[in-house]
mmCIF file with all atom_site columns, C-alpha atoms in Angstrom:
data_model
loop_
_atom_site.group_PDB
_atom_site.id
_atom_site.type_symbol
_atom_site.label_atom_id
_atom_site.label_alt_id
_atom_site.label_comp_id
_atom_site.label_asym_id
_atom_site.label_entity_id
_atom_site.label_seq_id
_atom_site.pdbx_PDB_ins_code
_atom_site.Cartn_x
_atom_site.Cartn_y
_atom_site.Cartn_z
_atom_site.occupancy
_atom_site.B_iso_or_equiv
_atom_site.pdbx_formal_charge
_atom_site.auth_seq_id
_atom_site.auth_comp_id
_atom_site.auth_asym_id
_atom_site.auth_atom_id
_atom_site.pdbx_PDB_model_num
ATOM 1   C CA . MET Z 1 1   ? 3.725   -37.596 1.823   1.00 51.00 ? 1   MET Z CA 1
ATOM 2   C CA . ALA Z 1 2   ? 3.031   -37.336 -1.671  1.00 53.00 ? 2   ALA Z CA 1
ATOM 3   C CA . ARG Z 1 3   ? 1.718   -40.595 -1.459  1.00 57.00 ? 3   ARG Z CA 1
ATOM 4   C CA . GLU Z 1 4   ? -0.735  -40.428 1.057   1.00 54.00 ? 4   GLU Z CA 1
ATOM 5   C CA . ALA Z 1 5   ? -2.124  -36.973 -1.015  1.00 49.00 ? 5   ALA Z CA 1
ATOM 6   C CA . GLN Z 1 6   ? -2.230  -39.343 -4.126  1.00 51.00 ? 6   GLN Z CA 1
ATOM 7   C CA . LYS Z 1 7   ? -4.541  -41.747 -1.845  1.00 51.00 ? 7   LYS Z CA 1
ATOM 8   C CA . LEU Z 1 8   ? -6.640  -39.387 -0.172  1.00 59.00 ? 8   LEU Z CA 1
ATOM 9   C CA . GLN Z 1 9   ? -7.817  -37.684 -4.241  1.00 67.00 ? 9   GLN Z CA 1
ATOM 10  C CA . LYS Z 1 10  ? -8.426  -41.526 -5.435  1.00 74.00 ? 10  LYS Z CA 1
ATOM 11  C CA . SER Z 1 11  ? -11.762 -41.996 -7.386  1.00 78.00 ? 11  SER Z CA 1
ATOM 12  C CA . PRO Z 1 12  ? -14.630 -43.678 -5.986  1.00 75.00 ? 12  PRO Z CA 1
ATOM 13  C CA . ASP Z 1 13  ? -14.997 -45.763 -8.964  1.00 80.00 ? 13  ASP Z CA 1
ATOM 14  C CA . ALA Z 1 14  ? -11.207 -46.719 -8.709  1.00 86.00 ? 14  ALA Z CA 1
ATOM 15  C CA . PHE Z 1 15  ? -9.959  -49.984 -8.078  1.00 90.00 ? 15  PHE Z CA 1
ATOM 16  C CA . ARG Z 1 16  ? -8.668  -50.511 -4.898  1.00 91.00 ? 16  ARG Z CA 1
ATOM 17  C CA . THR Z 1 17  ? -5.109  -52.838 -3.439  1.00 92.00 ? 17  THR Z CA 1
ATOM 18  C CA . ILE Z 1 18  ? -6.139  -55.257 -0.917  1.00 93.00 ? 18  ILE Z CA 1
ATOM 19  C CA . SER Z 1 19  ? -4.106  -53.285 1.464   1.00 93.00 ? 19  SER Z CA 1
ATOM 20  C CA . GLU Z 1 20  ? -6.766  -50.644 0.775   1.00 94.00 ? 20  GLU Z CA 1
ATOM 21  C CA . VAL Z 1 21  ? -9.559  -52.389 0.911   1.00 93.00 ? 21  VAL Z CA 1
ATOM 22  C CA . SER Z 1 22  ? -8.162  -54.081 4.215   1.00 93.00 ? 22  SER Z CA 1
ATOM 23  C CA . ALA Z 1 23  ? -7.957  -51.093 6.008   1.00 93.00 ? 23  ALA Z CA 1
ATOM 24  C CA . GLU Z 1 24  ? -11.519 -49.151 4.456   1.00 92.00 ? 24  GLU Z CA 1
ATOM 25  C CA . LEU Z 1 25  ? -13.484 -52.554 5.710   1.00 93.00 ? 25  LEU Z CA 1
ATOM 26  C CA . GLU Z 1 26  ? -11.080 -53.136 9.083   1.00 94.00 ? 26  GLU Z CA 1
ATOM 27  C CA . VAL Z 1 27  ? -10.792 -56.758 8.036   1.00 94.00 ? 27  VAL Z CA 1
ATOM 28  C CA . PRO Z 1 28  ? -7.279  -58.771 7.995   1.00 95.00 ? 28  PRO Z CA 1
ATOM 29  C CA . GLN Z 1 29  ? -5.429  -59.232 4.205   1.00 94.00 ? 29  GLN Z CA 1
ATOM 30  C CA . HIS Z 1 30  ? -5.376  -62.876 4.994   1.00 95.00 ? 30  HIS Z CA 1
ATOM 31  C CA . VAL Z 1 31  ? -9.282  -63.363 6.073   1.00 95.00 ? 31  VAL Z CA 1
ATOM 32  C CA . LEU Z 1 32  ? -10.292 -61.233 2.376   1.00 95.00 ? 32  LEU Z CA 1
ATOM 33  C CA . ARG Z 1 33  ? -7.756  -63.554 0.898   1.00 94.00 ? 33  ARG Z CA 1
ATOM 34  C CA . PHE Z 1 34  ? -9.472  -66.611 2.676   1.00 95.00 ? 34  PHE Z CA 1
ATOM 35  C CA . TRP Z 1 35  ? -12.813 -65.350 1.598   1.00 94.00 ? 35  TRP Z CA 1
ATOM 36  C CA . GLU Z 1 36  ? -11.643 -65.375 -1.799  1.00 92.00 ? 36  GLU Z CA 1
ATOM 37  C CA . THR Z 1 37  ? -11.556 -69.085 -1.398  1.00 93.00 ? 37  THR Z CA 1
ATOM 38  C CA . LYS Z 1 38  ? -15.101 -69.609 -0.026  1.00 93.00 ? 38  LYS Z CA 1
ATOM 39  C CA . PHE Z 1 39  ? -16.953 -66.803 -1.837  1.00 91.00 ? 39  PHE Z CA 1
ATOM 40  C CA . LYS Z 1 40  ? -16.282 -67.409 -5.271  1.00 89.00 ? 40  LYS Z CA 1
ATOM 41  C CA . VAL Z 1 41  ? -18.288 -64.486 -6.403  1.00 89.00 ? 41  VAL Z CA 1
ATOM 42  C CA . VAL Z 1 42  ? -15.518 -62.823 -5.101  1.00 90.00 ? 42  VAL Z CA 1
ATOM 43  C CA . LYS Z 1 43  ? -13.038 -62.281 -8.038  1.00 90.00 ? 43  LYS Z CA 1
ATOM 44  C CA . PRO Z 1 44  ? -10.863 -59.519 -7.936  1.00 92.00 ? 44  PRO Z CA 1
ATOM 45  C CA . LEU Z 1 45  ? -8.863  -58.895 -10.884 1.00 92.00 ? 45  LEU Z CA 1
ATOM 46  C CA . LYS Z 1 46  ? -4.989  -60.054 -10.392 1.00 90.00 ? 46  LYS Z CA 1
ATOM 47  C CA . ARG Z 1 47  ? -2.159  -58.233 -12.048 1.00 88.00 ? 47  ARG Z CA 1
ATOM 48  C CA . GLY Z 1 48  ? 1.258   -59.641 -12.790 1.00 84.00 ? 48  GLY Z CA 1
ATOM 49  C CA . GLY Z 1 49  ? 2.881   -61.175 -9.440  1.00 86.00 ? 49  GLY Z CA 1
ATOM 50  C CA . GLY Z 1 50  ? -0.354  -61.861 -8.006  1.00 84.00 ? 50  GLY Z CA 1
ATOM 51  C CA . ARG Z 1 51  ? -1.759  -58.351 -7.296  1.00 90.00 ? 51  ARG Z CA 1
ATOM 52  C CA . ARG Z 1 52  ? -5.007  -58.072 -6.137  1.00 91.00 ? 52  ARG Z CA 1
ATOM 53  C CA . TYR Z 1 53  ? -7.324  -54.918 -7.590  1.00 93.00 ? 53  TYR Z CA 1
ATOM 54  C CA . TYR Z 1 54  ? -10.487 -55.125 -6.060  1.00 93.00 ? 54  TYR Z CA 1
ATOM 55  C CA . ARG Z 1 55  ? -13.790 -53.101 -8.526  1.00 93.00 ? 55  ARG Z CA 1
ATOM 56  C CA . PRO Z 1 56  ? -15.707 -50.723 -6.183  1.00 91.00 ? 56  PRO Z CA 1
ATOM 57  C CA . SER Z 1 57  ? -18.704 -53.618 -6.542  1.00 89.00 ? 57  SER Z CA 1
ATOM 58  C CA . ASP Z 1 58  ? -16.374 -56.030 -5.220  1.00 91.00 ? 58  ASP Z CA 1
ATOM 59  C CA . VAL Z 1 59  ? -15.369 -53.901 -1.953  1.00 92.00 ? 59  VAL Z CA 1
ATOM 60  C CA . GLU Z 1 60  ? -19.364 -53.458 -1.655  1.00 91.00 ? 60  GLU Z CA 1
ATOM 61  C CA . LEU Z 1 61  ? -19.801 -57.783 -1.733  1.00 91.00 ? 61  LEU Z CA 1
ATOM 62  C CA . ILE Z 1 62  ? -17.095 -58.137 0.567   1.00 93.00 ? 62  ILE Z CA 1
ATOM 63  C CA . ARG Z 1 63  ? -18.264 -55.314 3.019   1.00 92.00 ? 63  ARG Z CA 1
ATOM 64  C CA . GLY Z 1 64  ? -21.635 -57.498 2.485   1.00 91.00 ? 64  GLY Z CA 1
ATOM 65  C CA . ILE Z 1 65  ? -20.308 -60.543 3.393   1.00 92.00 ? 65  ILE Z CA 1
ATOM 66  C CA . ARG Z 1 66  ? -18.652 -59.321 6.370   1.00 93.00 ? 66  ARG Z CA 1
ATOM 67  C CA . ASP Z 1 67  ? -21.899 -57.770 7.877   1.00 90.00 ? 67  ASP Z CA 1
ATOM 68  C CA . LEU Z 1 68  ? -23.600 -61.237 7.162   1.00 89.00 ? 68  LEU Z CA 1
ATOM 69  C CA . LEU Z 1 69  ? -20.367 -62.987 8.954   1.00 91.00 ? 69  LEU Z CA 1
ATOM 70  C CA . TYR Z 1 70  ? -19.707 -60.413 11.806  1.00 91.00 ? 70  TYR Z CA 1
ATOM 71  C CA . LYS Z 1 71  ? -23.039 -58.029 12.446  1.00 89.00 ? 71  LYS Z CA 1
ATOM 72  C CA . HIS Z 1 72  ? -25.404 -60.491 11.803  1.00 87.00 ? 72  HIS Z CA 1
ATOM 73  C CA . GLY Z 1 73  ? -23.723 -63.729 12.910  1.00 87.00 ? 73  GLY Z CA 1
ATOM 74  C CA . PHE Z 1 74  ? -24.196 -66.164 9.438   1.00 88.00 ? 74  PHE Z CA 1
ATOM 75  C CA . THR Z 1 75  ? -21.596 -69.304 9.333   1.00 91.00 ? 75  THR Z CA 1
ATOM 76  C CA . ILE Z 1 76  ? -19.508 -69.062 6.071   1.00 92.00 ? 76  ILE Z CA 1
ATOM 77  C CA . ARG Z 1 77  ? -21.890 -71.772 4.731   1.00 92.00 ? 77  ARG Z CA 1
ATOM 78  C CA . GLY Z 1 78  ? -24.598 -69.959 5.932   1.00 87.00 ? 78  GLY Z CA 1
ATOM 79  C CA . ALA Z 1 79  ? -23.691 -66.640 4.118   1.00 88.00 ? 79  ALA Z CA 1
ATOM 80  C CA . GLN Z 1 80  ? -22.929 -69.263 1.082   1.00 89.00 ? 80  GLN Z CA 1
ATOM 81  C CA . LYS Z 1 81  ? -26.169 -69.875 0.686   1.00 88.00 ? 81  LYS Z CA 1
ATOM 82  C CA . LEU Z 1 82  ? -27.659 -66.711 1.176   1.00 85.00 ? 82  LEU Z CA 1
ATOM 83  C CA . LEU Z 1 83  ? -25.664 -65.395 -1.349  1.00 85.00 ? 83  LEU Z CA 1
ATOM 84  C CA . LYS Z 1 84  ? -26.294 -68.141 -3.964  1.00 86.00 ? 84  LYS Z CA 1
ATOM 85  C CA . GLU Z 1 85  ? -30.143 -67.745 -3.007  1.00 83.00 ? 85  GLU Z CA 1
ATOM 86  C CA . GLN Z 1 86  ? -29.691 -63.830 -3.560  1.00 79.00 ? 86  GLN Z CA 1
ATOM 87  C CA . GLY Z 1 87  ? -27.827 -64.687 -7.284  1.00 80.00 ? 87  GLY Z CA 1
ATOM 88  C CA . GLY Z 1 88  ? -24.330 -63.537 -5.746  1.00 75.00 ? 88  GLY Z CA 1
ATOM 89  C CA . ARG Z 1 89  ? -25.448 -60.399 -4.748  1.00 74.00 ? 89  ARG Z CA 1
ATOM 90  C CA . ILE Z 1 90  ? -25.615 -58.571 -1.657  1.00 76.00 ? 90  ILE Z CA 1
ATOM 91  C CA . ASP Z 1 91  ? -27.841 -55.167 -2.019  1.00 70.00 ? 91  ASP Z CA 1
ATOM 92  C CA . ASN Z 1 92  ? -28.808 -54.391 1.598   1.00 69.00 ? 92  ASN Z CA 1
ATOM 93  C CA . VAL Z 1 93  ? -27.576 -56.810 3.914   1.00 70.00 ? 93  VAL Z CA 1
ATOM 94  C CA . ASP Z 1 94  ? -29.712 -55.629 6.931   1.00 68.00 ? 94  ASP Z CA 1
ATOM 95  C CA . ALA Z 1 95  ? -32.963 -55.673 4.714   1.00 71.00 ? 95  ALA Z CA 1
ATOM 96  C CA . MET Z 1 96  ? -31.958 -59.541 3.266   1.00 71.00 ? 96  MET Z CA 1
ATOM 97  C CA . VAL Z 1 97  ? -31.167 -60.684 6.720   1.00 74.00 ? 97  VAL Z CA 1
ATOM 98  C CA . SER Z 1 98  ? -34.867 -59.436 7.784   1.00 71.00 ? 98  SER Z CA 1
ATOM 99  C CA . ALA Z 1 99  ? -36.634 -60.918 5.130   1.00 71.00 ? 99  ALA Z CA 1
ATOM 100 C CA . ALA Z 1 100 ? -34.582 -64.208 5.594   1.00 69.00 ? 100 ALA Z CA 1
ATOM 101 C CA . ARG Z 1 101 ? -35.432 -64.222 8.969   1.00 69.00 ? 101 ARG Z CA 1
ATOM 102 C CA . ALA Z 1 102 ? -39.054 -63.637 8.809   1.00 70.00 ? 102 ALA Z CA 1
ATOM 103 C CA . GLU Z 1 103 ? -39.178 -66.250 6.400   1.00 69.00 ? 103 GLU Z CA 1
ATOM 104 C CA . GLY Z 1 104 ? -37.604 -68.690 8.890   1.00 66.00 ? 104 GLY Z CA 1
ATOM 105 C CA . ASN Z 1 105 ? -34.890 -69.002 6.252   1.00 61.00 ? 105 ASN Z CA 1
ATOM 106 C CA . PRO Z 1 106 ? -32.027 -71.947 7.670   1.00 59.00 ? 106 PRO Z CA 1
ATOM 107 C CA . ALA Z 1 107 ? -28.991 -70.172 6.654   1.00 55.00 ? 107 ALA Z CA 1
ATOM 108 C CA . LEU Z 1 108 ? -29.348 -68.274 9.227   1.00 54.00 ? 108 LEU Z CA 1
ATOM 109 C CA . SER Z 1 109 ? -27.065 -69.527 12.207  1.00 45.00 ? 109 SER Z CA 1
ATOM 110 C CA . GLN Z 1 110 ? -28.601 -68.920 15.847  1.00 44.00 ? 110 GLN Z CA 1
ATOM 111 C CA . SER Z 1 111 ? -29.675 -65.736 16.543  1.00 40.00 ? 111 SER Z CA 1
ATOM 112 C CA . ALA Z 1 112 ? -27.204 -62.690 17.376  1.00 41.00 ? 112 ALA Z CA 1
ATOM 113 C CA . SER Z 1 113 ? -29.693 -60.708 19.620  1.00 41.00 ? 113 SER Z CA 1
ATOM 114 C CA . ASP Z 1 114 ? -30.423 -63.879 21.516  1.00 41.00 ? 114 ASP Z CA 1
ATOM 115 C CA . GLY Z 1 115 ? -29.429 -62.097 24.836  1.00 38.00 ? 115 GLY Z CA 1
ATOM 116 C CA . GLY Z 1 116 ? -30.947 -61.643 28.143  1.00 38.00 ? 116 GLY Z CA 1
ATOM 117 C CA . SER Z 1 117 ? -28.982 -64.586 29.749  1.00 41.00 ? 117 SER Z CA 1
ATOM 118 C CA . GLY Z 1 118 ? -27.177 -62.411 31.662  1.00 43.00 ? 118 GLY Z CA 1
ATOM 119 C CA . ASP Z 1 119 ? -24.539 -63.155 29.310  1.00 51.00 ? 119 ASP Z CA 1
ATOM 120 C CA . PRO Z 1 120 ? -21.484 -59.928 29.560  1.00 55.00 ? 120 PRO Z CA 1
ATOM 121 C CA . LEU Z 1 121 ? -21.172 -60.155 25.888  1.00 62.00 ? 121 LEU Z CA 1
ATOM 122 C CA . SER Z 1 122 ? -23.290 -57.872 22.894  1.00 69.00 ? 122 SER Z CA 1
ATOM 123 C CA . GLY Z 1 123 ? -24.965 -59.299 20.162  1.00 70.00 ? 123 GLY Z CA 1
ATOM 124 C CA . ASP Z 1 124 ? -22.475 -57.695 17.830  1.00 73.00 ? 124 ASP Z CA 1
ATOM 125 C CA . ALA Z 1 125 ? -19.406 -59.239 20.056  1.00 75.00 ? 125 ALA Z CA 1
ATOM 126 C CA . LYS Z 1 126 ? -21.362 -62.733 19.576  1.00 78.00 ? 126 LYS Z CA 1
ATOM 127 C CA . ALA Z 1 127 ? -21.601 -62.546 16.395  1.00 78.00 ? 127 ALA Z CA 1
ATOM 128 C CA . GLN Z 1 128 ? -17.457 -61.499 15.470  1.00 81.00 ? 128 GLN Z CA 1
ATOM 129 C CA . LEU Z 1 129 ? -16.820 -64.182 17.527  1.00 83.00 ? 129 LEU Z CA 1
ATOM 130 C CA . ARG Z 1 130 ? -18.908 -66.554 15.653  1.00 83.00 ? 130 ARG Z CA 1
ATOM 131 C CA . GLY Z 1 131 ? -17.614 -65.149 12.726  1.00 85.00 ? 131 GLY Z CA 1
ATOM 132 C CA . VAL Z 1 132 ? -13.868 -66.078 13.847  1.00 87.00 ? 132 VAL Z CA 1
ATOM 133 C CA . LEU Z 1 133 ? -14.901 -69.310 15.124  1.00 86.00 ? 133 LEU Z CA 1
ATOM 134 C CA . SER Z 1 134 ? -16.248 -70.321 11.596  1.00 86.00 ? 134 SER Z CA 1
ATOM 135 C CA . ASP Z 1 135 ? -13.081 -68.830 9.801   1.00 87.00 ? 135 ASP Z CA 1
ATOM 136 C CA . LEU Z 1 136 ? -11.135 -70.700 12.345  1.00 88.00 ? 136 LEU Z CA 1
ATOM 137 C CA . LYS Z 1 137 ? -12.855 -74.471 11.995  1.00 86.00 ? 137 LYS Z CA 1
ATOM 138 C CA . GLU Z 1 138 ? -12.433 -73.742 8.145   1.00 86.00 ? 138 GLU Z CA 1
ATOM 139 C CA . LEU Z 1 139 ? -9.295  -73.183 8.598   1.00 85.00 ? 139 LEU Z CA 1
ATOM 140 C CA . LYS Z 1 140 ? -8.228  -76.432 10.545  1.00 85.00 ? 140 LYS Z CA 1
ATOM 141 C CA . GLU Z 1 141 ? -10.169 -78.494 7.866   1.00 84.00 ? 141 GLU Z CA 1
ATOM 142 C CA . MET Z 1 142 ? -7.590  -77.078 5.071   1.00 85.00 ? 142 MET Z CA 1
ATOM 143 C CA . LEU Z 1 143 ? -4.869  -77.527 7.304   1.00 86.00 ? 143 LEU Z CA 1
ATOM 144 C CA . ALA Z 1 144 ? -5.940  -81.353 8.377   1.00 79.00 ? 144 ALA Z CA 1
#
């Protein structure tokens, strides 16, 4: 119980462990580790025993990557390309995606808002499934 009170009093500028980031962003720890291999700009500090500590800027970057993949339906390659075009920074994901769509940026996957075909899945659900499928394909390639 004292540990829970200690977590609640943590400064917004404090470093976070992988379990804290995972809980905050609702992304499994193994996915965070996988994204480190795919997005070179995600570089948490590693201390003794390989324990990861994420800076607040790392958490915001991961939040942006999560939104690109799950909310906006980017593939990993598409998100990598857009991040590269942005110099490895994500300031405002929604504005960045809107601008990329307006420019016809090929980094975008098929639009998540293509509904209207009587499909029971929402655009967000489709985007999340595309993100998961992309992650699974990447893992399959790693295992092959």
